Tab-separated table of C-alpha atoms in Angstrom:
chain	number	residue	atom	x	y	z
A	150	UNK	CA	-51.712	47.327	17.985
A	151	UNK	CA	-49.346	44.686	18.943
A	152	UNK	CA	-47.617	45.085	15.194
A	153	UNK	CA	-47.302	48.752	15.738
A	154	UNK	CA	-45.540	47.984	19.465
A	155	UNK	CA	-43.343	45.161	17.583
A	156	UNK	CA	-42.367	48.093	15.112
A	157	UNK	CA	-41.495	50.841	18.014
A	158	UNK	CA	-39.476	48.077	19.668
A	159	UNK	CA	-37.746	47.376	16.695
A	160	UNK	CA	-36.864	51.132	15.619
A	161	UNK	CA	-35.969	51.997	19.118
A	162	UNK	CA	-33.556	48.938	19.328
A	163	UNK	CA	-32.064	50.173	15.829
A	164	UNK	CA	-31.702	53.723	17.105
A	165	UNK	CA	-29.804	52.210	20.176
A	166	UNK	CA	-27.207	50.017	18.043
A	167	UNK	CA	-26.764	53.287	15.758
A	168	UNK	CA	-26.095	55.652	18.613
A	169	UNK	CA	-23.980	52.826	20.325
A	170	UNK	CA	-21.759	52.538	16.748
A	171	UNK	CA	-21.478	56.164	16.929
A	172	UNK	CA	-20.282	56.462	20.455
A	173	UNK	CA	-17.654	53.565	19.814
A	174	UNK	CA	-16.226	55.696	17.111
A	175	UNK	CA	-16.284	58.721	18.622
A	176	UNK	CA	-14.583	57.073	21.751
A	177	UNK	CA	-11.679	55.448	19.602
A	178	UNK	CA	-8.562	58.080	19.638
A	179	UNK	CA	-8.579	60.075	16.250
A	180	UNK	CA	-5.453	58.531	15.203
A	181	UNK	CA	-7.563	55.402	14.892
A	182	UNK	CA	-10.603	56.837	13.150
A	183	UNK	CA	-11.528	56.660	9.554
A	184	UNK	CA	-12.831	59.547	8.345
A	185	UNK	CA	-14.324	60.352	4.711
A	186	UNK	CA	-16.232	63.380	2.890
A	187	UNK	CA	-19.529	62.122	1.637
A	188	UNK	CA	-21.227	63.758	-1.212
A	189	UNK	CA	-24.773	64.624	-0.735
A	190	UNK	CA	-25.884	67.673	-2.717
A	191	UNK	CA	-24.639	70.023	-5.322
A	192	UNK	CA	-25.056	73.579	-7.243
A	193	UNK	CA	-24.680	73.251	-10.881
A	194	UNK	CA	-24.224	76.409	-12.871
A	195	UNK	CA	-25.160	76.420	-16.589
A	196	UNK	CA	-21.671	77.825	-17.528
A	197	UNK	CA	-18.689	75.932	-19.211
A	198	UNK	CA	-15.502	76.434	-17.808
A	199	UNK	CA	-13.410	76.011	-14.328
A	200	UNK	CA	-15.523	77.640	-11.847
A	201	UNK	CA	-14.420	77.411	-8.469
A	202	UNK	CA	-16.392	78.446	-5.056
A	203	UNK	CA	-14.734	81.532	-3.445
A	204	UNK	CA	-17.351	82.091	-0.841
A	205	UNK	CA	-21.148	81.921	0.235
A	206	UNK	CA	-23.021	84.961	1.319
A	207	UNK	CA	-23.991	84.792	5.274
A	208	UNK	CA	-27.714	84.405	4.146
A	209	UNK	CA	-26.662	81.565	2.113
A	210	UNK	CA	-28.605	83.285	-0.749
A	211	UNK	CA	-25.527	83.852	-3.038
A	212	UNK	CA	-22.407	82.063	-4.217
A	213	UNK	CA	-19.344	84.048	-5.150
A	214	UNK	CA	-17.230	82.053	-7.776
A	215	UNK	CA	-14.546	82.701	-10.195
A	216	UNK	CA	-13.296	81.125	-13.384
A	217	UNK	CA	-9.575	79.663	-13.097
A	218	UNK	CA	-8.907	80.150	-16.393
A	219	UNK	CA	-9.900	83.716	-17.348
A	220	UNK	CA	-10.132	85.039	-13.773
A	221	UNK	CA	-13.982	86.043	-14.438
A	222	UNK	CA	-15.833	86.639	-11.431
A	223	UNK	CA	-19.545	85.445	-11.011
A	224	UNK	CA	-22.201	85.906	-8.558
A	225	UNK	CA	-25.123	82.981	-8.866
A	226	UNK	CA	-28.160	82.260	-6.467
A	227	UNK	CA	-28.591	78.908	-5.021
A	228	UNK	CA	-30.622	77.564	-7.702
A	229	UNK	CA	-27.373	78.046	-10.012
A	230	UNK	CA	-28.521	81.015	-12.089
A	231	UNK	CA	-25.803	83.579	-12.869
A	232	UNK	CA	-26.730	87.160	-11.581
A	233	UNK	CA	-23.593	88.905	-12.360
A	234	UNK	CA	-20.696	88.405	-14.178
A	235	UNK	CA	-17.313	90.844	-14.644
A	236	UNK	CA	-13.908	90.828	-14.720
A	237	UNK	CA	-11.679	93.107	-12.120
A	238	UNK	CA	-8.281	92.479	-13.508
A	239	UNK	CA	-6.258	95.065	-15.404
A	240	UNK	CA	-5.604	98.801	-15.715
A	241	UNK	CA	-9.212	99.631	-15.487
A	242	UNK	CA	-10.091	102.367	-12.824
A	243	UNK	CA	-12.482	99.549	-11.402
A	244	UNK	CA	-10.162	96.763	-11.297
A	245	UNK	CA	-8.544	94.878	-8.283
A	246	UNK	CA	-5.574	96.882	-6.495
A	247	UNK	CA	-2.340	95.328	-8.558
A	248	UNK	CA	-2.637	92.062	-8.739
A	249	UNK	CA	-5.107	89.602	-7.275
A	250	UNK	CA	-3.510	87.809	-4.327
A	251	UNK	CA	-6.345	85.655	-2.978
A	252	UNK	CA	-10.073	84.667	-3.176
A	253	UNK	CA	-12.648	86.772	-2.681
A	254	UNK	CA	-15.141	86.956	0.200
A	255	UNK	CA	-18.549	88.441	0.999
A	256	UNK	CA	-18.114	91.341	3.683
A	257	UNK	CA	-21.893	91.379	4.135
A	258	UNK	CA	-25.048	90.255	2.042
A	259	UNK	CA	-24.690	92.982	-0.369
A	260	UNK	CA	-20.927	93.226	-1.077
A	261	UNK	CA	-17.527	91.446	-1.353
A	262	UNK	CA	-13.811	92.090	-0.534
A	263	UNK	CA	-11.172	91.114	-3.054
A	264	UNK	CA	-7.689	91.385	-2.057
A	265	UNK	CA	-4.842	92.908	-4.246
A	266	UNK	CA	-0.992	93.406	-3.927
A	267	UNK	CA	-1.622	96.879	-3.331
A	268	UNK	CA	-4.884	97.075	-1.111
A	269	UNK	CA	-7.989	95.315	-0.588
A	270	UNK	CA	-11.384	96.619	-2.845
A	271	UNK	CA	-14.830	96.594	-1.556
A	272	UNK	CA	-17.476	95.780	-4.706
A	273	UNK	CA	-21.118	95.636	-5.006
A	274	UNK	CA	-22.574	92.104	-5.827
A	275	UNK	CA	-22.713	93.360	-9.442
A	276	UNK	CA	-19.060	94.588	-9.474
A	277	UNK	CA	-19.322	98.011	-8.910
A	278	UNK	CA	-16.990	99.525	-7.126
A	279	UNK	CA	-17.831	100.967	-3.366
A	280	UNK	CA	-14.618	101.667	-1.402
A	281	UNK	CA	-10.796	100.975	-2.075
A	282	UNK	CA	-8.664	100.372	0.989
A	283	UNK	CA	-4.812	101.388	0.345
A	284	UNK	CA	-2.082	100.651	3.037
A	285	UNK	CA	0.351	103.344	3.384
A	286	UNK	CA	3.107	101.128	1.915
A	287	UNK	CA	4.231	99.911	-1.476
A	288	UNK	CA	2.726	96.287	-1.749
A	289	UNK	CA	5.732	93.951	-2.308
A	290	UNK	CA	4.911	89.886	-2.870
A	291	UNK	CA	7.484	87.316	-4.338
A	292	UNK	CA	4.797	84.481	-4.119
A	293	UNK	CA	1.528	84.486	-4.812
A	294	UNK	CA	-1.215	82.123	-4.712
A	295	UNK	CA	-4.548	83.872	-6.342
A	296	UNK	CA	-6.539	80.834	-5.025
A	297	UNK	CA	-5.392	80.827	-1.716
A	298	UNK	CA	-7.454	82.271	1.390
A	299	UNK	CA	-5.521	85.201	2.054
A	300	UNK	CA	-7.975	87.636	4.358
A	301	UNK	CA	-10.746	86.631	6.732
A	302	UNK	CA	-13.227	88.940	8.013
A	303	UNK	CA	-14.371	89.368	11.585
A	304	UNK	CA	-16.639	92.073	12.799
A	305	UNK	CA	-15.084	95.527	11.675
A	306	UNK	CA	-11.499	94.088	11.289
A	307	UNK	CA	-9.919	92.446	7.859
A	308	UNK	CA	-6.906	90.070	8.736
A	309	UNK	CA	-4.968	90.019	5.353
A	310	UNK	CA	-1.579	88.706	4.376
A	311	UNK	CA	-0.318	91.717	2.259
A	312	UNK	CA	3.384	91.924	2.426
A	313	UNK	CA	5.448	94.970	1.864
A	314	UNK	CA	5.530	97.045	4.899
A	315	UNK	CA	9.133	96.170	5.567
A	316	UNK	CA	10.530	96.238	2.288
A	317	UNK	CA	13.581	98.222	3.633
A	318	UNK	CA	14.382	94.702	4.955
A	319	UNK	CA	13.842	92.715	1.509
A	320	UNK	CA	11.568	89.976	1.941
A	321	UNK	CA	13.715	87.441	3.919
A	322	UNK	CA	17.102	86.960	5.980
A	323	UNK	CA	18.074	87.271	9.455
A	324	UNK	CA	16.746	90.936	9.913
A	325	UNK	CA	13.288	90.389	8.271
A	326	UNK	CA	12.840	87.379	10.380
A	327	UNK	CA	13.576	89.173	13.390
A	328	UNK	CA	11.592	93.014	13.089
A	329	UNK	CA	8.714	91.805	10.175
A	330	UNK	CA	4.991	90.834	10.774
A	331	UNK	CA	3.215	88.222	8.908
A	332	UNK	CA	-0.134	90.031	8.509
A	333	UNK	CA	-2.136	93.344	8.591
A	334	UNK	CA	-5.248	93.983	10.151
A	335	UNK	CA	-7.523	96.489	8.209
A	336	UNK	CA	-9.952	98.764	10.495
A	337	UNK	CA	-12.948	99.349	8.395
A	338	UNK	CA	-13.948	102.163	10.035
A	339	UNK	CA	-10.479	104.061	10.410
A	340	UNK	CA	-9.487	102.830	7.007
A	341	UNK	CA	-5.965	102.335	8.409
A	342	UNK	CA	-3.604	98.857	8.523
A	343	UNK	CA	-1.881	97.805	11.400
A	344	UNK	CA	0.636	94.965	11.361
A	345	UNK	CA	0.356	92.036	13.288
A	346	UNK	CA	2.002	88.305	14.309
A	347	UNK	CA	5.722	88.862	14.512
A	348	UNK	CA	7.664	85.208	14.322
A	349	UNK	CA	6.786	83.785	17.741
A	350	UNK	CA	9.748	82.347	19.476
A	351	UNK	CA	8.398	79.190	19.230
A	352	UNK	CA	8.897	79.064	15.681
A	353	UNK	CA	12.102	78.191	13.804
A	354	UNK	CA	11.659	81.319	11.671
A	355	UNK	CA	12.290	83.451	14.385
A	356	UNK	CA	16.229	82.049	14.176
A	357	UNK	CA	18.732	85.073	14.507
A	358	UNK	CA	21.151	82.486	12.914
A	359	UNK	CA	19.329	80.275	10.342
A	360	UNK	CA	17.973	81.768	7.329
A	361	UNK	CA	14.739	80.669	5.435
A	362	UNK	CA	13.123	81.407	2.450
A	363	UNK	CA	9.959	83.509	2.117
A	364	UNK	CA	8.465	80.460	0.436
A	365	UNK	CA	9.046	78.428	3.975
A	366	UNK	CA	7.070	80.797	6.100
A	367	UNK	CA	4.062	82.099	3.489
A	368	UNK	CA	1.137	81.964	6.182
A	369	UNK	CA	-1.964	79.898	6.210
A	370	UNK	CA	-4.368	81.004	8.338
A	371	UNK	CA	-8.066	81.281	9.272
A	372	UNK	CA	-9.948	83.552	11.737
A	373	UNK	CA	-13.193	81.993	13.557
A	374	UNK	CA	-14.638	83.590	16.809
A	375	UNK	CA	-12.011	85.375	18.878
A	376	UNK	CA	-9.039	83.215	17.395
A	377	UNK	CA	-6.603	83.546	14.746
A	378	UNK	CA	-5.195	80.524	13.732
A	379	UNK	CA	-1.819	80.503	11.707
A	380	UNK	CA	0.336	77.792	10.164
A	381	UNK	CA	3.383	78.207	8.194
A	382	UNK	CA	3.934	76.599	5.041
A	383	UNK	CA	7.205	74.650	6.144
A	384	UNK	CA	6.463	74.126	9.802
A	385	UNK	CA	4.503	71.308	11.390
A	386	UNK	CA	3.245	73.790	14.234
A	387	UNK	CA	-0.138	75.234	14.985
A	388	UNK	CA	0.139	78.859	16.315
A	389	UNK	CA	-3.580	80.199	18.016
A	390	UNK	CA	-4.009	83.888	18.975
A	391	UNK	CA	-6.448	85.723	20.591
A	392	UNK	CA	-7.553	88.779	18.348
A	393	UNK	CA	-6.850	91.122	21.268
A	394	UNK	CA	-3.224	89.965	21.212
A	395	UNK	CA	-1.959	89.276	17.665
A	396	UNK	CA	1.912	89.674	19.097
A	397	UNK	CA	2.162	86.462	21.435
A	398	UNK	CA	0.463	83.241	20.781
A	399	UNK	CA	-1.908	81.910	23.576
A	400	UNK	CA	-1.052	78.302	22.216
A	401	UNK	CA	1.472	76.586	20.095
A	402	UNK	CA	1.064	72.864	19.265
A	403	UNK	CA	3.119	70.384	17.268
A	404	UNK	CA	1.235	68.837	14.505
A	405	UNK	CA	2.158	65.109	14.351
A	406	UNK	CA	2.231	64.192	10.713
A	407	UNK	CA	3.681	61.020	9.909
A	408	UNK	CA	5.992	62.618	7.676
A	409	UNK	CA	6.694	66.077	6.829
A	410	UNK	CA	9.991	67.151	5.115
A	411	UNK	CA	11.222	70.394	5.950
A	412	UNK	CA	13.988	72.190	5.198
A	413	UNK	CA	17.710	71.049	6.378
A	414	UNK	CA	19.559	73.426	8.355
A	415	UNK	CA	22.282	73.090	6.255
A	416	UNK	CA	20.500	74.456	3.073
A	417	UNK	CA	20.989	77.974	2.195
A	418	UNK	CA	17.472	79.295	0.752
A	419	UNK	CA	17.702	81.045	-2.807
A	420	UNK	CA	18.198	84.607	-2.295
A	421	UNK	CA	15.045	86.913	-3.131
A	422	UNK	CA	13.669	83.664	-5.252
A	423	UNK	CA	12.855	80.059	-5.134
A	424	UNK	CA	14.620	76.842	-5.932
A	425	UNK	CA	12.412	73.807	-7.764
A	426	UNK	CA	13.307	72.090	-4.442
A	427	UNK	CA	11.887	74.522	-2.134
A	428	UNK	CA	8.121	73.576	-4.130
A	429	UNK	CA	8.557	69.979	-2.986
A	430	UNK	CA	9.246	70.395	0.992
A	431	UNK	CA	6.118	69.803	3.477
A	432	UNK	CA	3.540	72.211	2.734
A	433	UNK	CA	0.482	73.256	4.995
A	434	UNK	CA	-2.054	74.000	2.231
A	435	UNK	CA	-5.279	74.899	4.728
A	436	UNK	CA	-6.611	75.159	7.966
A	437	UNK	CA	-10.270	75.334	9.101
A	438	UNK	CA	-11.248	75.600	12.539
A	439	UNK	CA	-14.331	73.008	13.517
A	440	UNK	CA	-17.473	73.255	15.701
A	441	UNK	CA	-16.242	71.039	18.341
A	442	UNK	CA	-12.703	72.730	18.709
A	443	UNK	CA	-10.554	70.692	16.073
A	444	UNK	CA	-9.084	71.577	12.689
A	445	UNK	CA	-9.623	70.106	9.250
A	446	UNK	CA	-6.167	70.550	7.725
A	447	UNK	CA	-4.905	70.005	4.068
A	448	UNK	CA	-0.936	69.086	3.622
A	449	UNK	CA	1.351	67.537	1.605
A	450	UNK	CA	4.308	65.588	3.081
A	451	UNK	CA	7.234	66.938	0.453
A	452	UNK	CA	9.597	64.409	-1.531
A	453	UNK	CA	12.784	63.238	-0.455
A	454	UNK	CA	15.963	64.519	-1.993
A	455	UNK	CA	16.134	61.867	-4.417
A	456	UNK	CA	12.169	61.950	-5.326
A	457	UNK	CA	12.798	65.473	-6.113
A	458	UNK	CA	15.716	65.137	-8.180
A	459	UNK	CA	13.699	62.346	-9.995
A	460	UNK	CA	10.919	64.482	-10.706
A	461	UNK	CA	13.162	67.489	-11.574
A	462	UNK	CA	15.020	65.478	-14.013
A	463	UNK	CA	11.663	63.762	-15.778
A	464	UNK	CA	9.698	66.967	-16.444
A	465	UNK	CA	13.061	68.502	-17.844
A	466	UNK	CA	12.327	71.988	-19.087
A	467	UNK	CA	8.704	71.531	-18.757
A	468	UNK	CA	7.577	73.187	-15.508
A	469	UNK	CA	4.003	71.680	-15.366
A	470	UNK	CA	5.189	68.264	-16.481
A	471	UNK	CA	7.143	68.441	-12.939
A	472	UNK	CA	4.335	69.082	-10.963
A	473	UNK	CA	2.721	66.298	-12.392
A	474	UNK	CA	5.206	63.862	-11.670
A	475	UNK	CA	5.640	65.179	-8.286
A	476	UNK	CA	1.933	64.642	-7.661
A	477	UNK	CA	2.458	61.054	-8.298
A	478	UNK	CA	4.726	60.869	-5.327
A	479	UNK	CA	3.828	63.524	-3.028
A	480	UNK	CA	1.344	62.014	-0.087
A	481	UNK	CA	-1.043	63.961	2.390
A	482	UNK	CA	-4.501	65.185	1.852
A	483	UNK	CA	-6.926	66.174	4.358
A	484	UNK	CA	-6.683	65.080	8.320
A	485	UNK	CA	-8.421	66.557	11.141
A	486	UNK	CA	-6.247	67.678	13.965
A	487	UNK	CA	-7.569	67.818	17.832
A	488	UNK	CA	-4.419	69.289	19.292
A	489	UNK	CA	-2.483	66.488	19.967
A	490	UNK	CA	-3.452	63.820	17.364
A	491	UNK	CA	-4.454	63.610	14.016
A	492	UNK	CA	-6.659	61.232	12.126
A	493	UNK	CA	-5.425	59.255	9.022
A	494	UNK	CA	-5.721	60.779	5.663
A	495	UNK	CA	-9.526	61.748	4.969
A	496	UNK	CA	-10.877	59.496	2.123
A	497	UNK	CA	-11.933	62.064	-0.534
A	498	UNK	CA	-13.915	61.218	-3.830
A	499	UNK	CA	-11.987	61.963	-6.748
A	500	UNK	CA	-14.268	64.192	-8.135
A	501	UNK	CA	-13.837	66.567	-5.347
A	502	UNK	CA	-11.358	69.225	-5.828
A	503	UNK	CA	-10.356	71.893	-3.494
A	504	UNK	CA	-12.180	72.539	-0.203
A	505	UNK	CA	-13.600	76.083	-0.760
A	506	UNK	CA	-16.033	76.565	2.149
A	507	UNK	CA	-16.342	75.237	5.685
A	508	UNK	CA	-19.597	75.784	7.427
A	509	UNK	CA	-19.827	72.761	9.698
A	510	UNK	CA	-18.918	69.173	9.724
A	511	UNK	CA	-22.423	68.615	7.779
A	512	UNK	CA	-22.029	71.589	5.325
A	513	UNK	CA	-18.408	71.696	3.681
A	514	UNK	CA	-18.302	72.901	0.201
A	515	UNK	CA	-15.734	71.467	-2.817
A	516	UNK	CA	-15.377	72.952	-6.226
A	517	UNK	CA	-14.572	70.110	-8.715
A	518	UNK	CA	-11.882	68.278	-9.621
A	519	UNK	CA	-11.381	69.110	-13.105
A	520	UNK	CA	-8.600	66.367	-14.045
A	521	UNK	CA	-11.527	64.227	-13.279
A	522	UNK	CA	-14.382	65.382	-15.272
A	523	UNK	CA	-15.395	67.219	-18.424
A	524	UNK	CA	-18.776	68.815	-18.100
A	525	UNK	CA	-20.525	71.240	-20.242
A	526	UNK	CA	-21.781	72.835	-17.007
A	527	UNK	CA	-19.823	73.832	-13.685
A	528	UNK	CA	-20.450	72.523	-10.479
A	529	UNK	CA	-19.735	72.522	-6.912
A	530	UNK	CA	-20.281	69.812	-4.154
A	531	UNK	CA	-21.917	69.981	-0.920
A	532	UNK	CA	-20.360	67.184	1.211
A	533	UNK	CA	-19.951	66.117	5.041
A	534	UNK	CA	-17.570	64.610	7.400
A	535	UNK	CA	-18.714	60.838	8.071
A	536	UNK	CA	-17.035	58.571	10.174
A	537	UNK	CA	-16.379	54.758	8.093
């Protein structure tokens, strides 16, 4: 009996010690907290290729993936068994509308939505087409990142980056900055698209005197509960909108990156295209709202003029080599933002590639960093955010 009491006292003391340590960490300003992604589980799929995770079904039973090399779509169960495999790019009647512009997502447990440059397609899990949602304008995109998150579903609405409505204004310029909208909202009941999110007055892109390139204001956004959060590629500001008002932001927060290289006021963007230098400015890459009101953001600081010229010259005519050289100098990573402070860059194991699905701080899914592993199978990693 005495030994049991001693054991209970020791356990209670250890619990208090751990709790005090956790409270001490939490009471630190975010800017002083050292955080890391801890791998604690994985899903292995018996497939040799570059599979990345697109989404997980609401019931957690199915995983939607795509092969980066072939654009083949996979649906696997939580044991990693492949249930469906199909290809939906090209001219086939069952294909995605136009070019695929982003990652697919589950609409519900039984179907998925895949965005294209000419509309959104609703597929059954098996790949059979259910519905095509086409806007009443010709889609037009000068910059497409097919492995980005470009649409989010909330209730009966789909919030999507689908440019082209203002094609008469070209895709950049002062008139475009004044009159265009960044996103479209698809009502699944009426099947109608409506424009949303004009450049807010708090954004530099609302300027009526300074012209920016379309690459500069490519939108990075997310929808959670009753809010939409949007960043622009080369602006260190977070704009928060209520879904009931997508005209004026409810909040605007400056992100205090230690370094974030923006386009110089004196620089003129390329007309209707991009300069290589544009790719090496500061970049917001993704945003995930957390359950406690913070934001998990991925970013790159960008390169100075000297550094950009160095990597461009080193790469010569080899476009891929230029980006390999840039990666050696371009700082950044994942950070946590609380609306005023950001954490130091979050320590990320090298085996982790892109953050593909955020469910909570205790369930964050990453695709594999293919440069760090050569497997005869595909794997995605389940991680949690921890204090170190």
